[in-house]
Coordinates of N, CA and C in Angstrom, one line a residue:
M187 N 0.9 -1.2 -0.2 CA 0.0 0.1 0.2 C 0.8 1.4 -0.2
R188 N 2.0 1.5 0.6 CA 2.9 2.2 0.7 C 3.3 2.5 -0.8
L189 N 3.8 2.0 -1.5 CA 4.2 1.8 -3.0 C 3.1 2.6 -3.9
K190 N 1.9 2.0 -3.4 CA 0.4 2.4 -4.3 C 0.5 4.1 -4.1
V191 N 0.6 4.4 -2.7 CA -0.1 6.0 -2.3 C 1.4 6.4 -3.1
L192 N 2.2 6.4 -3.0 CA 3.3 7.0 -3.3 C 3.4 7.1 -5.2
A193 N 3.2 6.2 -5.6 CA 2.8 6.2 -6.9 C 1.9 7.0 -7.5
T194 N 0.3 6.4 -6.4 CA -0.3 8.0 -6.6 C -0.4 9.6 -6.8
G195 N 0.6 9.6 -5.5 CA 1.0 10.7 -5.6 C 1.7 11.5 -6.5
T196 N 2.9 10.5 -6.9 CA 3.7 11.0 -8.1 C 2.9 11.1 -9.1
L197 N 2.1 10.4 -9.3 CA 1.3 10.8 -10.6 C 0.8 11.9 -10.9
A198 N 0.0 12.5 -9.5 CA -1.1 13.6 -9.3 C 0.1 14.7 -9.3
L199 N 1.3 14.8 -8.9 CA 2.2 15.6 -8.8 C 2.8 15.9 -10.3
A200 N 3.2 14.7 -10.7 CA 3.1 15.4 -12.4 C 2.5 15.9 -13.0
L201 N 1.3 15.4 -13.1 CA 0.1 16.2 -13.8 C 0.1 17.5 -13.4
V202 N 0.3 17.9 -12.7 CA -0.3 19.2 -12.0 C 1.2 20.1 -11.9
V203 N 2.5 20.0 -12.1 CA 3.3 20.3 -12.0 C 3.9 20.5 -13.8
G204 N 3.3 19.5 -14.1 CA 3.4 19.4 -16.0 C 2.6 20.3 -16.5
A205 N 1.0 20.6 -15.9 CA 0.4 21.3 -16.5 C 0.7 22.9 -16.4
N206 N 2.1 22.9 -16.0 CA 2.6 24.6 -16.1 C 3.4 24.5 -16.8
F207 N 3.7 23.8 -17.8 CA 4.6 23.6 -18.7 C 4.2 23.1 -20.2
V208 N 2.7 23.0 -20.1 CA 1.7 23.1 -21.5 C 2.2 24.2 -22.2
P209 N 2.5 24.2 -23.6 CA 2.8 25.1 -24.1 C 1.7 26.2 -24.6
G210 N 1.7 27.5 -24.4 CA 0.6 28.8 -24.0 C -0.2 28.4 -23.3
A211 N 0.2 27.7 -22.3 CA -0.5 27.9 -21.3 C -0.9 29.0 -20.6
T212 N -2.3 29.4 -20.0 CA -2.7 30.4 -19.3 C -3.4 30.1 -18.0
G213 N -3.2 29.2 -17.8 CA -3.6 28.8 -16.1 C -4.8 27.7 -16.1
W214 N -5.5 27.8 -17.5 CA -6.4 26.6 -17.6 C -6.4 25.3 -17.7
P215 N -5.1 24.9 -18.0 CA -4.6 23.3 -18.0 C -4.5 22.7 -16.2
V216 N -3.6 24.0 -15.8 CA -3.6 23.4 -14.0 C -4.7 23.9 -13.4
L217 N -5.6 24.4 -13.8 CA -6.6 24.7 -13.1 C -7.8 23.4 -13.5
G218 N -7.6 23.0 -14.6 CA -8.3 21.4 -15.0 C -7.8 20.3 -14.3
V219 N -6.5 20.2 -14.1 CA -5.6 19.1 -13.2 C -6.4 19.4 -11.8
T220 N -6.6 20.6 -11.2 CA -6.4 21.1 -9.7 C -8.0 20.6 -9.5
L221 N -8.6 21.0 -10.2 CA -10.3 20.3 -9.7 C -10.4 18.9 -10.1
A222 N -9.7 17.9 -11.0 CA -9.9 16.4 -11.1 C -8.8 15.8 -10.0
L223 N -8.1 16.5 -9.4 CA -7.7 16.2 -8.2 C -8.2 16.3 -6.7
L224 N -8.9 17.4 -6.8 CA -10.1 18.1 -5.9 C -11.0 16.6 -5.7
A225 N -11.6 16.7 -6.9 CA -12.5 15.6 -7.2 C -12.2 14.2 -6.3
A226 N -11.1 13.7 -6.5 CA -10.7 12.2 -6.3 C -10.2 12.6 -4.7
F227 N -9.4 13.8 -4.0 CA -9.6 14.1 -2.6 C -11.1 14.0 -2.1
A228 N -11.6 15.0 -2.7 CA -12.7 15.0 -1.7 C -13.7 13.5 -1.8
L229 N -13.6 12.6 -2.6 CA -14.4 11.1 -2.8 C -13.7 10.4 -1.7
G230 N -12.3 10.5 -1.3 CA -11.5 9.8 -0.8 C -11.6 9.9 0.7
W231 N -11.9 11.4 1.2 CA -11.3 11.9 2.1 C -12.8 11.5 3.5
P232 N -13.5 11.9 3.4 CA -14.4 10.9 4.4 C -14.5 9.7 4.6
R233 N -14.0 9.1 3.6 CA -14.1 7.3 3.6 C -12.6 7.1 4.5
L234 N -11.6 7.9 4.3 CA -10.1 7.7 4.8 C -10.0 7.9 6.7
M235 N -11.6 8.6 6.5 CA -11.8 9.4 8.0 C -12.9 8.5 8.9
K236 N -13.5 7.6 7.7 CA -14.8 6.9 8.2 C -15.8 7.6 8.9
V237 N -16.4 8.2 8.2 CA -17.4 9.1 8.4 C -18.6 8.5 7.8
P238 N -19.7 8.1 8.5 CA -20.9 7.4 8.4 C -21.5 7.7 7.6
A239 N -22.0 8.7 7.1 CA -22.6 9.6 5.7 C -21.5 10.4 4.8
P240 N -20.7 9.3 3.7 CA -19.4 10.3 3.0 C -19.9 11.2 2.4
N241 N -21.3 10.6 1.2 CA -21.3 11.4 0.3 C -21.5 12.9 0.1
P242 N -22.6 13.0 1.3 CA -22.9 15.0 1.1 C -21.6 15.4 1.6
V243 N -20.5 15.1 2.7 CA -19.3 15.7 3.0 C -18.3 16.0 1.7
S244 N -18.2 14.5 0.9 CA -17.4 14.9 -0.3 C -17.8 16.0 -1.7
L245 N -19.4 16.1 -1.4 CA -19.4 16.9 -2.2 C -19.5 18.3 -2.2
V246 N -19.8 18.5 -0.5 CA -19.0 20.1 0.2 C -18.0 20.3 0.2
I247 N -17.0 19.2 0.6 CA -15.5 19.4 0.0 C -14.9 19.6 -1.3
F248 N -15.7 18.8 -2.7 CA -15.6 19.2 -3.5 C -15.7 20.9 -4.1
L249 N -17.0 21.2 -3.9 CA -17.5 22.8 -4.0 C -17.0 23.4 -3.5
V250 N -16.2 23.6 -1.9 CA -15.5 24.6 -1.5 C -14.1 24.3 -2.0
G251 N -13.4 23.5 -2.7 CA -12.0 23.3 -3.1 C -12.1 23.7 -4.6
A252 N -13.3 23.5 -5.0 CA -13.1 24.2 -6.7 C -13.6 25.5 -7.0
A253 N -14.5 26.1 -5.2 CA -15.0 27.3 -5.8 C -13.3 28.3 -5.4
A254 N -12.8 28.0 -4.4 CA -11.7 28.3 -4.3 C -10.5 28.5 -5.3
A255 N -10.6 27.2 -6.2 CA -9.7 27.4 -7.2 C -10.1 28.4 -8.4
V256 N -11.7 28.6 -8.7 CA -11.7 29.4 -9.7 C -11.7 30.7 -9.3
L257 N -12.1 31.2 -7.9 CA -11.9 32.6 -7.4 C -10.2 33.0 -7.3
G258 N -9.7 31.9 -6.9 CA -8.2 32.3 -7.1 C -7.6 32.7 -8.6
L259 N -8.2 32.7 -9.6 CA -7.7 32.8 -10.9 C -8.1 34.2 -11.2
W260 N -9.1 35.1 -10.7 CA -9.7 36.5 -10.7 C -9.1 37.3 -9.8
A261 N -8.5 36.7 -8.4 CA -8.0 37.4 -7.4 C -7.2 38.2 -7.8
R262 N -6.9 39.5 -6.6 CA -6.1 40.6 -7.4 C -4.7 39.7 -6.3
P263 N -3.9 40.0 -7.0 CA -2.1 39.7 -6.3 C -2.3 40.4 -5.3
G264 N -2.0 39.7 -3.7 CA -2.1 40.0 -2.6 C -1.3 39.1 -1.4
P265 N -1.3 39.9 -0.5 CA -0.5 38.9 0.2 C -1.0 38.1 1.1
G266 N -2.4 37.8 0.7 CA -3.1 37.1 1.4 C -4.0 35.8 0.5
L267 N -4.6 34.5 1.3 CA -5.3 34.1 0.5 C -6.7 34.3 0.7
G268 N -6.8 35.5 0.2 CA -8.2 35.9 -0.3 C -9.4 35.3 -0.5
W269 N -9.1 34.4 -1.9 CA -10.0 33.5 -2.0 C -10.2 32.6 -1.6
V270 N -9.7 31.9 -0.7 CA -10.3 30.8 0.5 C -11.0 31.3 1.2
A271 N -11.5 32.3 2.0 CA -12.1 32.7 3.0 C -13.6 32.6 2.8
P272 N -13.8 33.2 1.5 CA -15.3 33.2 1.1 C -16.1 32.1 0.7
S273 N -15.1 31.0 0.2 CA -15.2 29.5 -0.1 C -15.8 29.1 1.4
L274 N -14.5 28.6 2.0 CA -14.8 28.1 3.5 C -15.8 28.4 4.1
A275 N -16.4 30.1 4.1 CA -17.5 30.5 4.9 C -18.5 30.1 4.7
A276 N -18.9 29.7 3.0 CA -20.0 29.2 2.8 C -20.0 27.4 2.6
G277 N -18.9 26.9 2.7 CA -18.9 25.4 2.8 C -19.2 25.0 4.6
L278 N -18.7 26.1 5.5 CA -19.1 25.7 6.8 C -20.5 25.9 7.0
I279 N -21.1 26.7 6.6 CA -22.4 26.9 6.6 C -23.4 25.3 5.9
L280 N -22.7 25.0 4.7 CA -23.3 23.6 4.0 C -22.7 22.8 5.1
M281 N -21.5 22.5 5.4 CA -21.2 21.1 6.0 C -22.1 21.0 7.1
F282 N -22.5 22.4 8.1 CA -23.3 21.7 9.1 C -24.7 21.2 8.4
V283 N -25.2 22.2 7.3 CA -26.8 21.2 7.0 C -26.5 19.9 6.3
T284 N -25.4 19.6 5.8 CA -25.9 18.1 5.5 C -25.9 17.5 7.1
Q285 N -25.4 17.8 7.7 CA -25.5 17.0 9.0 C -26.8 17.3 9.8
L286 N -27.3 18.3 9.9 CA -29.0 18.7 10.1 C -29.8 17.3 9.7
V287 N -29.6 17.7 8.0 CA -30.5 17.0 7.6 C -30.7 15.6 7.8
R288 N -29.5 14.9 8.4 CA -29.7 13.4 8.7 C -30.3 13.4 10.0
G289 N -30.8 14.5 10.9 CA -31.6 14.0 12.3 C -31.2 14.0 13.1
T290 N -32.0 14.0 14.0 CA -31.2 14.0 15.5 C -30.4 13.1 16.3
D291 N -30.9 11.9 15.5 CA -30.5 10.3 15.9 C -29.3 9.9 15.1
A292 N -29.2 10.7 14.2 CA -27.8 10.6 13.3 C -26.5 10.1 13.9
Q293 N -25.6 9.2 14.1 CA -24.4 8.6 14.8 C -23.1 9.8 13.9
K294 N -22.3 10.3 14.7 CA -21.1 10.9 15.0 C -21.5 12.2 14.0
R295 N -22.6 13.0 13.8 CA -22.7 14.4 13.0 C -21.2 15.2 13.7
L296 N -20.9 15.5 15.3 CA -20.1 16.3 14.7 C -18.6 16.0 14.8
E297 N -18.8 14.7 15.0 CA -17.0 14.3 14.1 C -17.0 14.4 12.4
S298 N -18.5 14.2 11.9 CA -18.3 14.1 10.3 C -18.2 15.4 10.0
V299 N -18.8 16.4 10.5 CA -18.7 18.0 10.7 C -17.0 18.5 10.7
A300 N -16.5 17.8 12.0 CA -15.3 17.9 12.4 C -14.0 17.5 10.8
T301 N -14.5 16.6 10.3 CA -13.6 15.5 9.2 C -13.7 16.4 7.9
G302 N -15.1 17.0 7.9 CA -15.4 17.9 6.9 C -15.1 19.0 6.9
I303 N -15.0 20.0 7.8 CA -14.3 21.1 7.6 C -12.7 20.8 7.3
C304 N -12.2 20.1 7.9 CA -10.5 19.9 7.9 C -10.6 19.4 6.4
G305 N -11.5 18.6 5.5 CA -11.3 18.1 4.4 C -11.6 19.5 3.5
M306 N -11.8 20.6 4.1 CA -12.3 21.7 3.4 C -11.2 22.6 3.2
L307 N -10.6 22.7 4.3 CA -9.6 23.2 4.3 C -8.1 22.7 3.5
I308 N -8.2 21.9 3.5 CA -7.1 20.7 2.8 C -7.1 21.2 1.2
A309 N -8.7 20.8 0.8 CA -8.9 21.0 -0.6 C -9.1 22.6 -0.9
A310 N -9.4 23.6 -0.2 CA -9.4 25.0 -0.1 C -7.5 25.3 -0.7
F311 N -6.7 24.7 0.1 CA -5.3 25.4 0.1 C -4.8 24.7 -1.2
G312 N -5.5 23.5 -1.8 CA -4.9 23.2 -3.1 C -5.3 23.7 -4.6
S313 N -6.3 25.1 -4.1 CA -6.3 26.1 -5.1 C -5.1 26.8 -5.5
G314 N -3.8 26.6 -4.5 CA -2.7 27.5 -4.7 C -1.9 27.0 -5.9
W315 N -1.9 25.7 -6.5 CA -1.6 25.1 -7.6 C -2.3 25.8 -8.8
A316 N -3.9 26.2 -8.6 CA -4.4 26.6 -9.9 C -4.1 28.2 -9.8
V317 N -3.5 28.8 -8.9 CA -2.9 30.2 -8.8 C -1.8 30.2 -9.5
L318 N -1.1 29.6 -9.2 CA 0.5 29.5 -9.3 C 0.8 29.3 -11.1
G319 N -0.3 28.4 -11.6 CA -0.4 28.2 -13.1 C -0.4 29.7 -14.0
T320 N -1.2 30.7 -13.3 CA -1.3 32.4 -13.5 C 0.0 33.2 -13.7
D321 N 0.7 32.6 -12.6 CA 2.0 33.8 -12.7 C 3.2 33.3 -13.5
P322 N 4.0 34.3 -14.2 CA 5.4 33.9 -15.0 C 6.4 33.3 -14.1
D323 N 6.5 33.0 -13.3 CA 7.1 32.3 -12.1 C 6.6 31.2 -11.3
G324 N 5.7 30.7 -11.9 CA 5.1 30.1 -11.4 C 5.4 28.1 -11.8
R325 N 5.9 28.0 -13.1 CA 6.2 26.7 -13.3 C 7.7 26.3 -12.6
A326 N 8.4 27.4 -12.6 CA 9.9 26.9 -12.0 C 9.6 26.7 -10.2
V327 N 8.7 27.3 -9.8 CA 8.8 27.2 -8.4 C 7.8 25.8 -8.4
A328 N 6.7 25.7 -9.1 CA 6.0 24.6 -8.9 C 7.0 23.4 -9.2
L329 N 8.0 23.6 -10.1 CA 8.9 22.5 -10.0 C 10.2 22.0 -8.8
M330 N 10.2 23.3 -8.4 CA 11.0 23.1 -7.5 C 10.0 22.6 -6.2
A331 N 9.1 22.5 -5.9 CA 8.1 21.8 -4.7 C 8.2 20.5 -5.1
G332 N 7.5 20.3 -6.9 CA 7.5 19.1 -6.8 C 8.9 17.9 -6.7
I333 N 10.1 18.7 -6.7 CA 11.2 17.9 -6.2 C 11.5 17.8 -4.8
A334 N 10.4 18.7 -4.1 CA 11.4 18.5 -2.7 C 10.2 17.9 -2.3
I335 N 9.0 17.8 -2.4 CA 7.9 16.3 -2.5 C 8.4 15.7 -2.0
L336 N 8.9 15.2 -3.7 CA 9.2 13.7 -3.8 C 10.1 13.1 -2.5
G337 N 11.0 14.3 -2.7 CA 12.2 14.0 -1.6 C 11.9 13.7 -0.1
A338 N 10.5 14.5 0.2 CA 10.1 14.2 1.2 C 9.3 12.8 1.3
A339 N 8.2 12.6 0.2 CA 7.9 11.6 0.4 C 8.8 10.2 0.4
A340 N 9.6 9.9 -0.3 CA 10.5 8.6 -0.6 C 10.6 7.6 0.5
P341 N 11.4 8.7 1.3 CA 11.3 7.7 2.8 C 10.3 6.8 3.4
G342 N 9.1 7.4 3.1 CA 7.7 6.8 3.8 C 7.4 5.6 3.1
V343 N 8.1 5.1 1.9 CA 7.9 3.5 1.7 C 8.5 2.6 2.0
S344 N 9.6 3.2 2.8 CA 10.9 2.0 3.9 C 10.1 1.6 4.7
R345 N 10.6 0.8 5.4 CA 10.2 0.2 6.6 C 10.9 0.2 7.9
L346 N 11.7 1.7 7.3 CA 12.3 2.3 8.7 C 11.4 2.8 9.7
P347 N 11.3 2.9 10.5 CA 10.8 3.2 11.9 C 10.6 4.8 11.9
D348 N 9.6 5.3 12.8 CA 9.0 6.7 12.1 C 9.8 7.7 12.6
R349 N 10.8 7.4 13.8 CA 11.2 8.4 14.5 C 12.6 8.5 13.6
V350 N 12.9 7.9 12.5 CA 14.0 8.1 11.5 C 13.3 8.6 10.2
V351 N 12.2 8.3 10.0 CA 11.7 8.7 8.8 C 11.2 10.2 8.8
F352 N 10.5 10.6 9.7 CA 10.5 11.5 9.6 C 11.7 12.8 9.7
P353 N 12.7 12.6 10.3 CA 13.6 13.8 10.2 C 14.4 13.6 8.7
L354 N 14.7 12.3 8.4 CA 14.8 11.8 6.7 C 14.3 12.3 5.8
G355 N 12.8 12.4 6.4 CA 12.2 13.0 5.1 C 12.4 14.5 4.9
F356 N 12.4 15.1 6.2 CA 12.6 16.6 6.0 C 14.0 17.4 5.3
V357 N 14.7 16.4 6.1 CA 15.9 16.8 5.5 C 16.3 16.6 4.1
L358 N 15.8 15.2 3.4 CA 15.7 15.3 1.9 C 14.9 16.3 1.5
A359 N 14.1 16.8 1.8 CA 13.1 17.5 1.0 C 14.3 18.8 0.8
V360 N 14.6 19.7 2.1 CA 15.6 21.0 2.0 C 16.2 20.6 1.2
L361 N 16.8 19.5 1.4 CA 18.6 19.2 -0.1 C 17.4 19.2 -1.3
F362 N 16.7 18.6 -1.8 CA 16.5 18.3 -3.2 C 15.7 19.8 -3.4
G363 N 15.0 20.6 -2.2 CA 14.3 21.9 -2.8 C 15.7 22.9 -3.1
G364 N 16.9 22.7 -2.3 CA 17.8 23.5 -2.7 C 18.2 23.1 -3.7
A365 N 18.7 21.7 -4.0 CA 19.1 21.2 -5.4 C 18.6 21.7 -6.6
A366 N 17.3 21.8 -6.5 CA 16.1 22.2 -7.8 C 16.0 23.4 -8.0
S367 N 16.6 24.5 -7.0 CA 17.0 25.8 -7.7 C 18.1 26.2 -8.3
L368 N 19.1 25.0 -8.3 CA 20.1 25.0 -9.3 C 20.0 24.8 -11.0
L369 N 18.3 24.5 -10.7 CA 17.7 24.4 -12.3 C 17.4 25.9 -13.1
H370 N 17.6 26.5 -12.1 CA 16.8 27.7 -12.7 C 18.0 29.1 -12.4
P371 N 18.7 29.3 -13.3 CA 19.6 30.3 -13.1 C 19.0 31.8 -12.3
D372 N 17.9 31.8 -12.7 CA 17.3 33.3 -11.8 C 16.6 33.2 -10.8
L373 N 16.9 32.1 -9.8 CA 16.7 31.6 -8.8 C 17.5 31.7 -7.6
S374 N 17.5 32.1 -6.4 CA 18.8 31.9 -5.6 C 18.4 30.5 -5.0
V375 N 19.1 29.9 -3.9 CA 18.9 28.7 -3.2 C 18.5 28.8 -2.3
V376 N 17.8 30.3 -1.8 CA 17.1 30.5 -0.8 C 15.7 29.8 -0.5
P377 N 15.1 30.4 -2.0 CA 13.4 30.1 -1.9 C 13.5 28.6 -1.7
G378 N 14.7 27.8 -2.9 CA 14.6 26.3 -2.8 C 14.5 25.3 -1.3
L379 N 15.6 26.1 -0.4 CA 15.4 25.5 0.6 C 14.1 26.1 1.4
V380 N 14.2 27.0 1.7 CA 12.5 27.3 2.7 C 11.6 26.6 2.0
L381 N 11.3 26.4 0.5 CA 10.2 25.7 0.2 C 10.4 24.1 0.5
G382 N 11.6 23.6 0.4 CA 11.8 22.3 0.6 C 11.4 22.0 1.9
A383 N 11.7 23.1 3.3 CA 11.7 22.5 4.2 C 9.7 22.9 4.7
A384 N 8.9 23.5 4.2 CA 7.9 23.7 4.2 C 6.8 22.5 3.7
C385 N 7.5 22.2 2.6 CA 6.7 21.2 1.8 C 7.2 19.8 2.6
G386 N 8.5 19.6 3.2 CA 8.7 18.9 3.6 C 8.0 18.3 5.1
L387 N 7.9 19.6 5.6 CA 6.9 19.4 7.0 C 5.6 19.0 6.8
V388 N 5.1 19.3 6.1 CA 3.4 19.2 5.4 C 3.2 17.5 4.9
V389 N 4.4 17.3 3.9 CA 4.3 15.9 3.9 C 4.9 14.7 4.9
V390 N 5.8 14.9 5.9 CA 5.7 13.9 6.7 C 5.5 14.0 8.1
G391 N 4.6 15.1 8.0 CA 3.5 15.5 9.0 C 2.1 14.9 9.0
T392 N 1.8 15.0 7.4 CA 0.6 14.3 7.4 C 0.9 12.6 7.1
R393 N 1.8 11.9 7.0 CA 2.4 10.6 6.7 C 2.6 9.9 8.6
A394 N 2.7 10.9 9.4 CA 2.6 10.5 10.5 C 1.0 10.3 10.9
M395 N 0.4 11.2 10.9 CA -1.0 11.3 11.3 C -1.8 10.0 10.3
L396 N -1.5 10.1 9.3 CA -2.2 8.7 8.6 C -1.8 7.1 9.0
V397 N -0.1 7.5 9.5 CA -0.1 6.1 9.9 C -0.6 5.7 11.5
S398 N -0.7 7.0 12.2 CA -1.6 6.7 13.5 C -2.9 6.4 13.2
L399 N -3.6 6.4 12.1 CA -4.8 6.4 11.8 C -5.1 4.7 11.4
G400 N -4.0 4.4 11.3 CA -4.3 3.0 10.4 C -3.8 2.9 9.1
G401 N -3.9 3.8 8.4 CA -3.4 4.0 6.9 C -4.7 3.9 6.0
P402 N -4.4 4.0 4.7 CA -6.0 3.3 4.2 C -6.2 2.0 3.7
K403 N -7.4 1.8 3.0 CA -7.6 0.3 3.2 C -8.1 0.1 1.9
G404 N -8.5 1.4 1.0 CA -8.8 1.2 -0.5 C -8.4 2.2 -1.4
P405 N -8.7 2.1 -3.0 CA -8.3 3.0 -3.5 C -9.1 4.1 -3.7
A406 N -10.0 4.5 -3.2 CA -10.8 6.2 -2.5 C -9.7 6.6 -1.5
Q407 N -9.4 5.7 -0.4 CA -8.4 6.1 0.8 C -7.1 6.2 0.5
M408 N -6.5 5.6 -0.7 CA -5.7 5.3 -1.0 C -5.2 6.9 -1.3
A409 N -6.4 7.3 -3.0 CA -6.1 8.6 -3.5 C -6.2 9.6 -2.5
A410 N -6.8 9.8 -1.2 CA -6.8 11.1 -0.3 C -6.1 11.2 0.3
A411 N -5.4 9.6 0.9 CA -3.8 9.9 1.9 C -2.7 10.3 0.9
A412 N -2.9 10.2 -0.4 CA -1.6 10.7 -1.5 C -1.8 12.1 -1.9
L413 N -3.1 12.6 -2.1 CA -3.2 14.2 -2.4 C -3.6 14.6 -1.1
A414 N -3.9 14.4 -0.1 CA -3.6 15.1 0.8 C -2.7 16.5 1.4
P415 N -1.5 15.8 1.4 CA -0.3 16.4 1.6 C 0.0 17.5 0.4
L416 N 0.0 17.0 -1.2 CA 0.0 17.6 -2.1 C -1.0 18.9 -2.4
L417 N -1.9 18.7 -1.8 CA -2.9 19.5 -1.9 C -2.4 21.0 -1.1
V418 N -2.4 20.7 -0.4 CA -2.2 21.7 0.9 C -0.3 22.3 0.6
C419 N 0.3 21.3 0.1 CA 1.5 22.3 -0.8 C 1.6 22.9 -1.8
G420 N 0.3 23.2 -2.5 CA -0.3 24.2 -3.2 C -0.5 25.7 -3.0
S421 N -0.8 26.1 -1.5 CA -0.5 26.9 -1.5 C 0.4 27.4 -0.2
V422 N 1.1 26.7 0.3 CA 2.5 26.6 0.6 C 3.3 27.4 -0.3
T423 N 3.4 26.3 -1.3 CA 4.2 26.9 -2.1 C 3.9 28.0 -3.2
W424 N 2.8 28.7 -3.5 CA 2.3 30.2 -3.8 C 3.0 31.2 -2.6
Y425 N 2.4 30.9 -1.4 CA 3.2 32.0 -0.6 C 4.2 31.8 -0.5
V426 N 5.2 30.7 -0.6 CA 7.0 31.3 -1.0 C 7.3 31.8 -2.0
M427 N 6.5 31.7 -2.8 CA 7.0 32.2 -4.1 C 6.4 34.0 -4.1
L428 N 5.3 34.2 -3.4 CA 5.0 35.1 -3.4 C 6.1 36.0 -2.6
L429 N 6.7 35.4 -0.9 CA 7.5 36.0 0.0 C 9.0 36.0 -0.5
L430 N 9.3 35.3 -1.5 CA 10.8 34.9 -1.7 C 11.0 35.2 -3.2
V431 N 10.0 35.2 -4.1 CA 10.6 34.6 -5.2 C 10.3 36.6 -6.0

């Protein structure tokens, strides 16, 4: 299962990074790939978290992520994730509604809301990939992030103890991010190191959480496990680009 999760995440990463290099791209190819990844994540996340009624939660998660991604294409450049707030606000109301209609005798309604809110945050952060596709520097930074994410994820397929995998994945992410910056002569090594550190923490931290939950058990759960850190790294990458590039 570890190899399958890594393979799924690598394929998704290749798609979202490769979409930035489509000739004449204006951001729409990246948006299309982002929406497809959001749909796969939304389908699997409630099932990974063992929500009793997963379909309404999945729908709200996808709507929030898709709204954030689309709004991000028309957002004004600025120091914040302004397109995320309205999407999350609407999604929060919808998430409570999905549990209200289940009735007062439904089980785990509070847990379902908490799981849904967490999924909405992850999906909304995935909009960062779509916004990267509209920036001239986006393809270079997306490639650096992709290499750093692979460096952080690679030790996770080994059977080394978690106390070794966590720091090793983080160190490799920093090194891979710094090395990837050498591929772009116009970029310094500092953004690569910072990007590697930030994305590395997301990947190894998500892996530790999933291991504590017992890991994914099926294709939908496997997709959610692979895509969760990848989507979060979208906004992390965009923010590092905004501050340092």
